[in-house]
Coordinates of C-alpha atoms in Angstrom, one line a residue:
K95 CA 160.4 196.9 22.6
A96 CA 157.8 194.4 23.7
V97 CA 154.9 194.8 26.2
C98 CA 152.5 192.3 27.6
V99 CA 148.8 192.7 28.5
T100 CA 147.0 190.1 30.6
G101 CA 143.8 190.1 32.6
D102 CA 145.9 191.2 35.7
V103 CA 146.9 194.5 34.1
P104 CA 144.5 197.2 35.3
H105 CA 142.5 199.1 32.7
E106 CA 144.4 202.4 33.2
E107 CA 147.8 200.6 32.7
R108 CA 146.4 199.0 29.5
E109 CA 145.6 202.4 28.2
E110 CA 149.2 203.5 28.9
I111 CA 150.6 200.5 27.2
I112 CA 148.4 201.1 24.1
D113 CA 149.6 204.7 24.0
E114 CA 153.2 203.4 24.2
I115 CA 152.6 201.1 21.2
K116 CA 151.0 204.0 19.2
H117 CA 153.6 206.6 20.0
T118 CA 157.0 205.1 21.0
S119 CA 159.4 202.5 19.6
K120 CA 157.6 199.7 21.4
N121 CA 156.1 197.7 18.6
I122 CA 155.3 194.2 20.0
L123 CA 152.2 193.7 22.0
F124 CA 151.4 190.2 23.3
G125 CA 148.8 188.9 25.6
T126 CA 146.0 186.4 26.2
Q127 CA 143.2 185.6 23.8
A128 CA 140.7 187.1 26.2
I129 CA 142.5 190.5 26.1
F130 CA 142.5 190.6 22.4
S131 CA 139.0 189.4 21.9
E132 CA 137.6 192.5 23.7
G133 CA 138.8 195.8 25.0
I134 CA 141.9 196.4 22.9
S135 CA 141.8 198.8 20.0
V136 CA 145.3 199.5 18.5
D137 CA 145.1 200.2 14.8
V138 CA 148.9 200.1 14.3
L139 CA 149.0 196.4 15.0
S140 CA 149.9 194.5 11.8
C141 CA 150.7 190.9 12.9
L142 CA 148.7 188.4 14.8
I143 CA 150.3 185.1 15.9
L144 CA 147.6 182.6 17.0
G145 CA 149.2 180.1 19.3
T146 CA 146.1 178.5 20.6
P147 CA 143.4 176.5 18.9
I148 CA 140.2 178.5 18.1
N149 CA 137.1 177.0 16.7
N150 CA 134.8 180.0 16.9
D151 CA 134.3 182.1 13.8
P152 CA 133.0 185.3 15.6
L153 CA 136.0 185.2 17.9
L154 CA 138.4 184.6 15.0
T155 CA 136.9 187.5 13.1
Q156 CA 137.3 189.7 16.2
L157 CA 141.0 188.7 16.7
V158 CA 141.9 189.1 13.0
G159 CA 140.1 192.4 13.0
R160 CA 142.6 193.7 15.5
V161 CA 145.3 193.7 12.8
I162 CA 143.5 194.2 9.5
R163 CA 142.2 197.7 10.5
K164 CA 143.3 200.2 7.9
R165 CA 145.6 203.0 8.8
E166 CA 147.7 205.3 6.7
G167 CA 151.3 204.1 6.4
K168 CA 150.5 200.7 7.9
V169 CA 152.3 197.6 6.6
Q170 CA 150.5 194.7 5.0
P171 CA 148.8 192.8 7.9
V172 CA 149.9 189.2 8.5
I173 CA 148.2 186.4 10.5
V174 CA 150.4 183.5 11.6
D175 CA 148.2 180.6 12.5
I176 CA 150.2 177.9 14.2
Q177 CA 148.7 174.4 13.7
L178 CA 149.1 172.4 16.9
K179 CA 149.3 168.6 17.1
G180 CA 146.4 166.4 17.9
N181 CA 143.1 165.6 16.1
T182 CA 141.1 168.3 17.8
A183 CA 143.7 171.0 17.1
K184 CA 144.0 169.8 13.4
R185 CA 140.2 169.9 12.9
Q186 CA 140.1 173.4 14.4
A187 CA 142.9 174.6 12.2
S188 CA 141.1 173.2 9.2
N189 CA 138.0 175.2 10.2
R190 CA 140.1 178.4 10.6
I191 CA 141.5 177.9 7.1
G192 CA 138.0 177.5 5.8
H193 CA 137.1 180.8 7.5
Y194 CA 140.1 182.6 6.0
M195 CA 139.2 181.3 2.6
K196 CA 135.6 182.4 3.0
E197 CA 136.8 185.9 4.0
G198 CA 139.0 186.0 0.9
Y199 CA 142.4 186.2 2.8
E200 CA 145.5 185.1 0.9
I201 CA 146.9 181.9 2.5
T202 CA 150.5 180.9 2.4
Y203 CA 151.5 177.5 3.9
I204 CA 155.0 177.3 5.5

């Protein structure tokens, strides 16, 4: 049920993968930050798992925007932001939380 898109996947194949996500039982799409920061438009996506530190508000807005797009029948979008160890990663996580608060997103700590 899962498919992967990386920079090595040709554009035509990416389009086929996106079509599969939209119209088949495949419902998990994973890939690199670069892929999701540009060139992917799949309004059925409803969960983003951030597994890399990001300290760039425009990039974060773009990544989150991939899953918060409205679509009839879509489930409530969820962003899972994994806080990594280390001072730099913690600072960046704090900045992302500030961004989420500024945007008015509901935040749940686990």
